[in-house]
Amino acid sequence: MLDLWFDYKDLWLSGLKVTASLTLLAILLGFVLALPIGVARARNRGLSGVLAYGYVIFFRGMPLLVLLFLVYYGAGEFSRDLRSLGLWWFFRDAYYCGLLALVLNTAAYQAEIIRGSLNGIPSSIREANAALNLTRWTAFRRVLFPIAIARALPGLGNEFILLLKATSLLAIITIFDLMGQARFIFSETFDLRAYYVAALHYLVLVLVLEWLLRRIERRNAWAA
Amino acid sequence: MADTRAISIQALNKYYGSFHALKNVTLTVEKGERIVICGPSGSGKSTLIRCINGLEDHQSGSLTVDGVTLSDEAAVLRQVRARAGMVFQHFNLYPHLSVLDNCTLSPTCTLRLDKATARRQAMELLSRVGMVDHAGKFPSQLSGGQQQRAAIARSLCMMPDIMLFDEPTSALDPESIGEVLDVMTDLARDGMTMVCVTHEMGFARKAADRIVFMDAGQILEINTPEAFFATPETDRARTFINQVIGH
């Protein structure tokens, strides 16, 4: 298999870079989107609670592949409107469309994980916040958020790994990530080992991600 | 004439659904006074002390702390909680912060002390409860007694006029109980107004000005420790004293 890797070294490395960057960006942007949704889900009051619930139902209920097609091919239907809005550069690009679909999808899952860990914070912590007169914002920023994230880490880590592997779907919309390169190399060589090489790359990325997560979890050993 | 009352509770009633948890409770605590509330479990002692700083609401009657009459308004609750510090049975320390950060979080964020002042004050109070050597540790690295002493220091850092203790030693092993009671006795000697829910009758005898005996949501007796232990007025109190002293 090594020969197949060395023959197409540049392609594999470029695929690795695309997969890694898509995963990293989707994790980070997904988290930024998930945080307010997760908080609104945990509060479960008023319009924000309804909207957050609607978001989760919609995006958790839709297969990522369907969402991907809707964003990428669906945007073409509105190319005139998108052009006039100055957004065409974004929706014209398969990479951005794929990233958007990943972010919308993972945010729904991450929001539910954050909701669970916020709701799981023992009432004794909230009583301490009240007794010490912390404002709601301080209580959230300095107490509830750090505790919730530490407790959410195992669940979030799981979601990050699923997300990493889900990026392979983006090969279908012409993105040359690891899977996209593997498809190309297979079409050149008709050598099935191309997919084994791709699988090994994913395994390595998963191991790296796991190692990173373990390090972060160890820093939060107090949460156990 | 200046008001000498720290806490004034008038005909307080509290229900959990249809359960009548506090029945017409009336109690006045003078400034500088040390009160021990005792009674069998389920008698409403913890509920009463939690009502005092608004962690539990009440349905009728009135509750005044340092001249502020409690309501469910956020601003009023904040004023009451600024005056009355709380120590919990299970310490309720922040698990993700060191002892020192536990002590400085609210002083810097709520009282807006600058970091250096808050640290200095926290270290002073931690030394008072014998916890200076553990200031950098996390709660999970401490024994129960150490955690409770840290929690007392954290509460004192908010500079309250009144300290409320809700069964502060009930979750502790016998050795730890002693170290926490020593800190509380030291506070009592210093003139802090204190209301303590506790089963520690030795502490009550030594430190309390008055003992309040509760059963089934009512106050049955209020008396000095000497009178309470020597000549309890009710059968219920007599039985209770025999039970807690008996072992």
Coordinates of C-alpha atoms in Angstrom, one line a residue:
Chain A
M1 CA 0.0 0.0 0.0
L2 CA 3.0 2.2 0.6
D3 CA 3.7 2.5 -3.1
L4 CA 0.1 3.8 -3.7
W5 CA 0.7 6.4 -1.1
F6 CA 4.0 7.5 -2.4
D7 CA 2.8 7.6 -6.0
Y8 CA 0.1 10.0 -5.1
K9 CA 1.8 11.6 -2.1
D10 CA 0.8 15.2 -3.0
L11 CA -2.8 14.3 -3.5
W12 CA -3.1 12.4 -0.2
L13 CA -1.4 15.3 1.7
S14 CA -3.7 17.8 0.1
G15 CA -6.7 15.7 0.9
L16 CA -5.6 15.3 4.5
K17 CA -5.3 19.1 4.7
V18 CA -8.8 19.6 3.4
T19 CA -10.4 17.0 5.7
A20 CA -8.5 18.4 8.7
S21 CA -9.4 22.0 8.0
L22 CA -13.1 21.2 7.3
T23 CA -13.3 19.2 10.6
L24 CA -11.6 21.9 12.6
L25 CA -13.6 24.7 11.2
A26 CA -16.9 22.8 11.5
I27 CA -16.1 21.9 15.1
L28 CA -15.3 25.5 16.1
L29 CA -18.1 27.3 14.1
G30 CA -20.5 24.6 15.1
F31 CA -19.7 25.1 18.8
V32 CA -20.1 28.9 18.5
L33 CA -23.6 28.3 17.0
A34 CA -24.4 25.5 19.4
L35 CA -23.7 27.5 22.5
P36 CA -26.6 29.9 22.4
I37 CA -28.9 27.2 21.1
G38 CA -27.9 24.9 23.9
V39 CA -28.4 27.6 26.5
A40 CA -31.8 28.4 25.1
R41 CA -32.7 24.7 25.2
A42 CA -31.6 24.4 28.8
R43 CA -33.6 27.5 29.8
N44 CA -36.5 26.2 27.8
R45 CA -38.6 29.4 28.1
G46 CA -40.1 31.9 25.8
L47 CA -39.5 32.4 22.1
S48 CA -35.8 31.4 22.3
G49 CA -36.7 28.1 23.7
V50 CA -39.2 27.4 20.9
L51 CA -36.7 28.5 18.2
A52 CA -33.9 26.5 19.7
Y53 CA -36.1 23.4 19.9
G54 CA -37.2 24.0 16.3
Y55 CA -33.6 24.2 15.1
V56 CA -32.7 21.0 16.8
I57 CA -35.7 19.1 15.5
F58 CA -35.1 20.3 12.0
F59 CA -31.4 19.7 11.7
R60 CA -31.2 16.6 13.7
G61 CA -34.0 15.2 11.8
M62 CA -32.4 15.7 8.4
P63 CA -29.7 13.4 7.0
L64 CA -26.5 15.3 6.5
L65 CA -26.3 14.1 2.9
V66 CA -29.8 15.6 2.2
L67 CA -28.8 18.8 3.8
L68 CA -25.6 18.9 1.8
F69 CA -27.6 18.6 -1.5
L70 CA -30.1 21.2 -0.4
V71 CA -27.4 23.7 0.3
Y72 CA -25.2 23.0 -2.7
Y73 CA -27.7 22.3 -5.4
G74 CA -30.5 24.2 -3.8
A75 CA -28.4 27.4 -3.8
G76 CA -28.1 27.2 -7.5
E77 CA -31.8 27.7 -7.8
F78 CA -31.5 31.0 -6.2
S79 CA -28.2 32.1 -7.8
R80 CA -29.8 35.4 -9.1
D81 CA -31.1 36.4 -5.7
L82 CA -27.9 35.3 -4.0
R83 CA -25.9 37.3 -6.5
S84 CA -27.9 40.4 -5.8
L85 CA -27.4 39.8 -2.1
G86 CA -23.6 39.5 -2.6
L87 CA -23.6 36.0 -1.3
W88 CA -22.9 34.1 -4.5
W89 CA -19.2 33.8 -3.9
F90 CA -20.1 31.7 -0.8
F91 CA -22.7 29.4 -2.3
R92 CA -20.8 29.0 -5.6
D93 CA -18.0 27.3 -3.7
A94 CA -18.5 23.6 -2.8
Y95 CA -16.1 23.9 0.1
Y96 CA -18.2 26.7 1.8
C97 CA -21.4 24.9 1.0
G98 CA -20.1 21.7 2.5
L99 CA -18.8 23.6 5.6
L100 CA -22.1 25.3 6.1
A101 CA -24.0 22.0 6.0
L102 CA -21.5 20.4 8.5
V103 CA -21.8 23.4 10.8
L104 CA -25.6 23.4 10.7
N105 CA -25.7 19.7 11.4
T106 CA -23.1 19.5 14.2
A107 CA -24.5 22.5 15.9
A108 CA -27.8 20.7 16.5
Y109 CA -26.0 17.8 18.1
Q110 CA -23.6 19.9 20.1
A111 CA -26.5 22.1 21.4
E112 CA -28.2 19.0 22.8
I113 CA -25.0 17.9 24.5
I114 CA -24.5 21.4 26.0
R115 CA -28.2 21.4 27.1
G116 CA -27.7 18.1 28.9
S117 CA -24.6 19.1 30.8
L118 CA -26.1 22.5 31.8
N119 CA -29.2 20.8 33.1
G120 CA -27.1 18.2 34.9
I121 CA -25.3 20.8 37.0
P122 CA -26.3 20.1 40.6
S123 CA -28.7 22.5 42.2
S124 CA -26.1 23.0 45.0
I125 CA -24.0 25.0 42.6
R126 CA -26.9 27.3 41.6
E127 CA -27.7 27.8 45.3
A128 CA -24.1 28.9 45.9
N129 CA -24.4 31.3 43.0
A130 CA -27.6 32.8 44.6
A131 CA -26.2 32.9 48.1
L132 CA -23.0 34.6 46.9
N133 CA -25.1 37.2 44.9
L134 CA -23.4 36.4 41.6
T135 CA -25.2 38.2 38.7
R136 CA -26.7 35.9 36.1
W137 CA -24.0 36.8 33.6
T138 CA -21.2 36.2 36.1
A139 CA -22.8 33.0 37.3
F140 CA -23.0 31.7 33.7
R141 CA -19.6 32.9 32.5
R142 CA -17.5 31.9 35.5
V143 CA -19.4 29.0 37.0
L144 CA -22.1 27.3 34.9
F145 CA -20.3 27.5 31.5
P146 CA -16.9 26.1 32.6
I147 CA -18.6 23.3 34.6
A148 CA -21.0 22.5 31.8
I149 CA -18.3 22.3 29.2
A150 CA -16.1 20.1 31.3
R151 CA -19.0 17.7 31.9
A152 CA -19.9 17.9 28.2
L153 CA -16.4 17.0 27.0
P154 CA -16.8 13.2 26.6
G155 CA -20.1 13.7 24.7
L156 CA -18.6 16.5 22.6
G157 CA -15.5 14.4 21.8
N158 CA -17.8 11.7 20.5
E159 CA -19.6 14.2 18.3
F160 CA -16.3 15.6 17.0
I161 CA -15.1 12.2 15.9
L162 CA -18.4 11.4 14.2
L163 CA -18.2 14.8 12.4
L164 CA -14.6 14.1 11.3
K165 CA -15.8 11.0 9.5
A166 CA -19.0 12.6 8.2
T167 CA -16.8 15.1 6.3
S168 CA -16.2 12.3 3.8
L169 CA -19.7 12.8 2.4
L170 CA -18.5 16.1 1.0
A171 CA -16.5 14.2 -1.7
I172 CA -19.9 13.8 -3.4
I173 CA -20.2 17.5 -4.0
T174 CA -16.8 17.7 -5.8
I175 CA -14.6 18.4 -2.8
F176 CA -11.2 16.8 -2.9
D177 CA -10.9 15.8 0.8
L178 CA -9.3 12.5 1.7
M179 CA -12.4 10.6 0.3
G180 CA -12.4 12.8 -2.8
Q181 CA -8.7 12.1 -3.5
A182 CA -9.3 8.4 -2.9
R183 CA -12.1 8.4 -5.5
F184 CA -9.9 10.1 -8.0
I185 CA -7.0 7.8 -7.4
F186 CA -9.3 4.8 -7.7
S187 CA -10.6 6.1 -11.0
E188 CA -7.0 6.4 -12.3
T189 CA -5.8 3.0 -11.1
F190 CA -8.8 0.9 -10.5
D191 CA -6.9 -0.2 -7.4
L192 CA -9.3 -0.7 -4.5
R193 CA -6.4 -0.2 -2.0
A194 CA -6.9 3.5 -2.5
Y195 CA -9.9 3.3 -0.1
Y196 CA -7.8 1.4 2.4
V197 CA -5.2 4.2 2.3
A198 CA -8.0 6.7 2.8
A199 CA -9.4 4.7 5.8
L200 CA -5.9 4.6 7.4
H201 CA -5.7 8.4 7.1
Y202 CA -9.1 8.8 8.8
L203 CA -7.9 6.4 11.6
V204 CA -4.8 8.5 12.1
L205 CA -6.9 11.7 12.3
V206 CA -9.3 10.1 14.8
L207 CA -6.4 9.0 17.0
V208 CA -4.9 12.5 16.9
L209 CA -8.3 14.0 17.8
E210 CA -8.8 11.5 20.6
W211 CA -5.3 12.3 22.0
L212 CA -6.2 16.0 22.0
L213 CA -9.5 15.4 23.7
R214 CA -7.8 13.2 26.3
R215 CA -5.4 16.0 27.1
I216 CA -8.2 18.5 27.5
E217 CA -10.2 16.1 29.7
R218 CA -7.2 15.5 31.9
R219 CA -6.9 19.2 32.5
N220 CA -10.4 19.1 33.8
A221 CA -10.0 16.1 36.1
W222 CA -11.8 18.0 38.9
A223 CA -15.1 17.5 36.9
A224 CA -15.1 13.7 37.6
Chain B
M1 CA -34.0 54.5 68.3
A2 CA -31.8 52.2 66.3
D3 CA -33.1 48.9 65.3
T4 CA -31.3 46.2 67.2
R5 CA -32.9 43.4 65.4
A6 CA -30.9 41.5 62.8
I7 CA -33.7 39.2 61.8
S8 CA -37.4 39.5 62.4
I9 CA -39.7 36.7 61.4
Q10 CA -43.5 37.2 61.8
A11 CA -46.1 34.5 61.4
L12 CA -44.2 32.8 58.6
N13 CA -46.0 30.1 56.7
K14 CA -44.5 27.9 54.0
Y15 CA -46.1 25.1 52.0
Y16 CA -44.6 22.5 49.7
G17 CA -47.7 21.8 47.6
S18 CA -50.2 20.7 50.2
F19 CA -47.5 20.0 52.9
H20 CA -47.4 22.7 55.5
A21 CA -43.7 23.0 56.2
L22 CA -43.6 26.0 58.4
K23 CA -46.5 26.9 60.6
N24 CA -46.8 30.5 61.9
V25 CA -43.1 30.7 62.8
T26 CA -42.3 33.9 64.7
L27 CA -38.7 34.6 65.8
T28 CA -36.5 37.6 66.4
V29 CA -32.7 37.6 66.4
E30 CA -30.9 40.5 67.9
K31 CA -27.7 41.9 66.4
G32 CA -24.7 39.9 67.7
E33 CA -26.9 37.1 69.0
R34 CA -26.1 33.4 68.4
I35 CA -29.1 31.2 67.8
V36 CA -29.0 27.4 67.4
I37 CA -32.0 25.8 65.8
C38 CA -32.5 22.2 66.6
G39 CA -35.1 19.5 66.3
P40 CA -35.8 16.2 64.7
S41 CA -35.3 15.8 61.0
G42 CA -38.2 17.0 58.9
S43 CA -39.1 19.6 61.6
G44 CA -38.5 22.5 59.2
K45 CA -35.2 23.8 60.6
S46 CA -33.5 23.8 57.2
T47 CA -36.5 25.2 55.5
L48 CA -36.6 28.1 57.9
I49 CA -33.0 29.0 57.6
R50 CA -33.2 28.8 53.8
C51 CA -36.2 31.1 53.9
I52 CA -34.2 33.7 55.7
N53 CA -32.0 34.4 52.7
G54 CA -34.6 33.7 50.1
L55 CA -33.4 30.4 48.8
E56 CA -37.0 29.2 49.6
D57 CA -40.0 31.4 49.2
H58 CA -42.8 31.7 51.7
Q59 CA -46.5 32.0 51.3
S60 CA -47.5 34.2 54.2
G61 CA -46.0 36.2 57.0
S62 CA -43.1 38.5 56.9
L63 CA -39.3 38.2 57.1
T64 CA -37.0 41.2 57.7
V65 CA -33.3 41.0 57.6
D66 CA -31.3 44.0 58.7
G67 CA -34.3 46.2 58.0
V68 CA -34.9 44.8 54.5
T69 CA -38.2 43.0 54.2
L70 CA -38.0 40.0 51.9
S71 CA -40.0 39.7 48.7
D72 CA -39.4 37.8 45.5
E73 CA -37.9 40.9 43.8
A74 CA -34.4 40.3 42.6
A75 CA -33.1 43.6 44.0
V76 CA -34.5 42.8 47.4
L77 CA -33.1 39.3 47.4
R78 CA -29.7 40.7 46.5
Q79 CA -29.8 43.1 49.4
V80 CA -30.8 40.4 51.9
R81 CA -28.1 38.0 50.6
A82 CA -25.5 40.7 50.8
R83 CA -26.3 40.9 54.5
A84 CA -26.7 37.2 55.3
G85 CA -24.0 34.7 54.3
M86 CA -24.9 31.1 54.0
V87 CA -23.0 27.9 54.8
F88 CA -24.4 24.7 53.4
Q89 CA -24.5 21.1 54.6
H90 CA -22.6 19.9 51.5
F91 CA -20.3 23.0 51.3
N92 CA -21.4 23.8 47.7
L93 CA -17.9 24.9 46.7
Y94 CA -17.2 25.5 43.0
P95 CA -15.4 22.3 41.9
H96 CA -13.6 24.0 39.0
L97 CA -12.0 26.8 41.1
S98 CA -9.2 26.6 43.7
V99 CA -10.0 27.5 47.3
L100 CA -8.6 31.0 46.8
D101 CA -10.6 31.5 43.6
N102 CA -13.7 30.2 45.3
C103 CA -13.2 33.0 47.9
T104 CA -12.4 35.8 45.4
L105 CA -14.9 35.2 42.6
S106 CA -17.9 37.0 44.1
P107 CA -15.9 39.7 45.9
T108 CA -14.3 40.7 42.6
C109 CA -17.4 40.2 40.4
T110 CA -20.2 41.3 42.7
L111 CA -18.5 43.6 45.2
R112 CA -16.1 44.9 42.6
L113 CA -13.1 44.7 44.8
D114 CA -9.8 44.8 42.8
K115 CA -8.0 41.5 42.5
A116 CA -5.2 42.3 45.0
T117 CA -7.6 43.5 47.7
A118 CA -9.8 40.5 47.2
R119 CA -6.9 38.2 47.4
R120 CA -5.5 39.8 50.6
Q121 CA -8.9 39.6 52.3
A122 CA -9.4 36.0 51.2
M123 CA -6.0 35.0 52.5
E124 CA -6.7 36.7 55.9
L125 CA -10.0 34.9 56.2
L126 CA -8.4 31.6 55.0
S127 CA -5.8 31.9 57.7
R128 CA -8.5 32.5 60.2
V129 CA -10.1 29.2 59.4
G130 CA -6.7 27.5 59.1
M131 CA -6.8 27.0 55.4
V132 CA -3.9 29.2 54.1
D133 CA -1.8 26.1 53.2
H134 CA -4.6 24.8 51.0
A135 CA -5.5 28.0 49.2
G136 CA -4.2 26.7 45.9
K137 CA -6.0 23.3 46.1
F138 CA -9.2 22.3 44.4
P139 CA -12.2 21.2 46.6
S140 CA -11.8 17.6 45.4
Q141 CA -8.3 17.5 46.9
L142 CA -9.6 18.4 50.4
S143 CA -11.2 16.6 53.3
G144 CA -14.8 17.4 54.2
G145 CA -13.8 19.5 57.2
Q146 CA -11.3 21.4 55.0
Q147 CA -14.0 22.0 52.4
Q148 CA -16.4 23.3 55.0
R149 CA -13.8 25.7 56.4
A150 CA -13.1 26.9 53.0
A151 CA -16.8 27.4 52.4
I152 CA -17.1 29.4 55.6
A153 CA -14.2 31.6 54.5
R154 CA -15.8 32.1 51.1
S155 CA -19.0 33.2 52.8
L156 CA -17.1 35.6 55.1
C157 CA -15.3 37.2 52.1
M158 CA -18.7 38.8 51.2
M159 CA -18.5 40.7 54.5
P160 CA -22.0 39.7 55.7
D161 CA -23.5 41.0 59.0
I162 CA -25.2 37.7 59.7
M163 CA -24.0 34.1 59.1
L164 CA -26.5 31.3 58.4
F165 CA -25.3 27.7 58.9
D166 CA -27.5 24.9 57.5
E167 CA -26.3 21.7 59.2
P168 CA -22.7 22.6 58.6
T169 CA -21.3 19.4 60.2
S170 CA -23.9 16.8 59.2
A171 CA -21.9 15.5 56.3
L172 CA -18.6 15.3 58.1
D173 CA -16.7 12.6 60.0
P174 CA -16.2 13.1 63.8
E175 CA -12.7 14.5 63.4
S176 CA -13.8 17.1 60.8
I177 CA -16.8 18.1 62.9
G178 CA -14.4 19.3 65.6
E179 CA -12.4 21.6 63.3
V180 CA -15.5 23.2 61.8
L181 CA -17.1 23.7 65.2
D182 CA -13.8 25.4 66.4
V183 CA -14.1 27.9 63.5
M184 CA -17.7 28.5 64.3
T185 CA -17.0 29.0 68.0
D186 CA -14.3 31.5 67.1
L187 CA -16.7 33.4 64.9
A188 CA -19.3 33.4 67.7
R189 CA -16.8 34.8 70.2
D190 CA -16.0 37.5 67.7
G191 CA -19.6 38.8 67.9
M192 CA -20.9 37.7 64.5
T193 CA -24.7 37.3 64.4
M194 CA -25.2 33.6 63.8
V195 CA -28.1 31.3 63.1
C196 CA -27.1 27.7 63.1
V197 CA -29.2 24.6 62.3
T198 CA -27.2 21.8 64.0
H199 CA -27.4 18.7 66.0
E200 CA -24.2 19.5 67.8
M201 CA -25.5 20.0 71.3
G202 CA -22.0 20.6 72.7
F203 CA -21.6 23.6 70.4
A204 CA -25.1 24.8 71.3
R205 CA -24.3 24.7 75.0
K206 CA -21.0 26.5 74.5
A207 CA -21.8 29.1 71.9
A208 CA -25.5 29.8 71.7
D209 CA -27.3 32.6 73.4
R210 CA -30.6 31.0 72.8
I211 CA -31.8 27.6 71.5
V212 CA -34.8 27.3 69.3
F213 CA -36.5 23.9 69.3
M214 CA -38.7 23.0 66.3
D215 CA -40.9 20.1 65.6
A216 CA -43.4 19.5 62.7
G217 CA -42.9 23.0 61.3
Q218 CA -43.5 24.8 64.5
I219 CA -41.3 26.5 67.1
L220 CA -42.0 24.7 70.4
E221 CA -39.5 26.3 72.6
I222 CA -37.1 29.2 72.7
N223 CA -34.8 29.2 75.7
T224 CA -31.2 29.7 76.9
P225 CA -29.0 26.6 76.6
E226 CA -28.9 26.1 80.4
A227 CA -32.7 26.2 80.8
F228 CA -33.3 24.2 77.6
F229 CA -31.1 21.3 78.6
A230 CA -31.9 21.4 82.3
T231 CA -35.6 22.0 82.2
P232 CA -37.2 21.5 78.8
E233 CA -40.7 22.7 78.7
T234 CA -42.2 20.2 76.3
D235 CA -42.2 16.4 76.3
R236 CA -41.1 16.5 72.7
A237 CA -38.0 18.5 73.6
R238 CA -37.3 16.2 76.5
T239 CA -37.4 13.2 74.2
F240 CA -35.2 14.9 71.7
I241 CA -32.6 15.9 74.2
N242 CA -32.5 12.4 75.6
Q243 CA -31.9 11.0 72.2
V244 CA -29.1 13.4 71.1
I245 CA -27.4 13.4 74.5
G246 CA -28.0 9.7 75.1
H247 CA -25.3 8.4 72.8

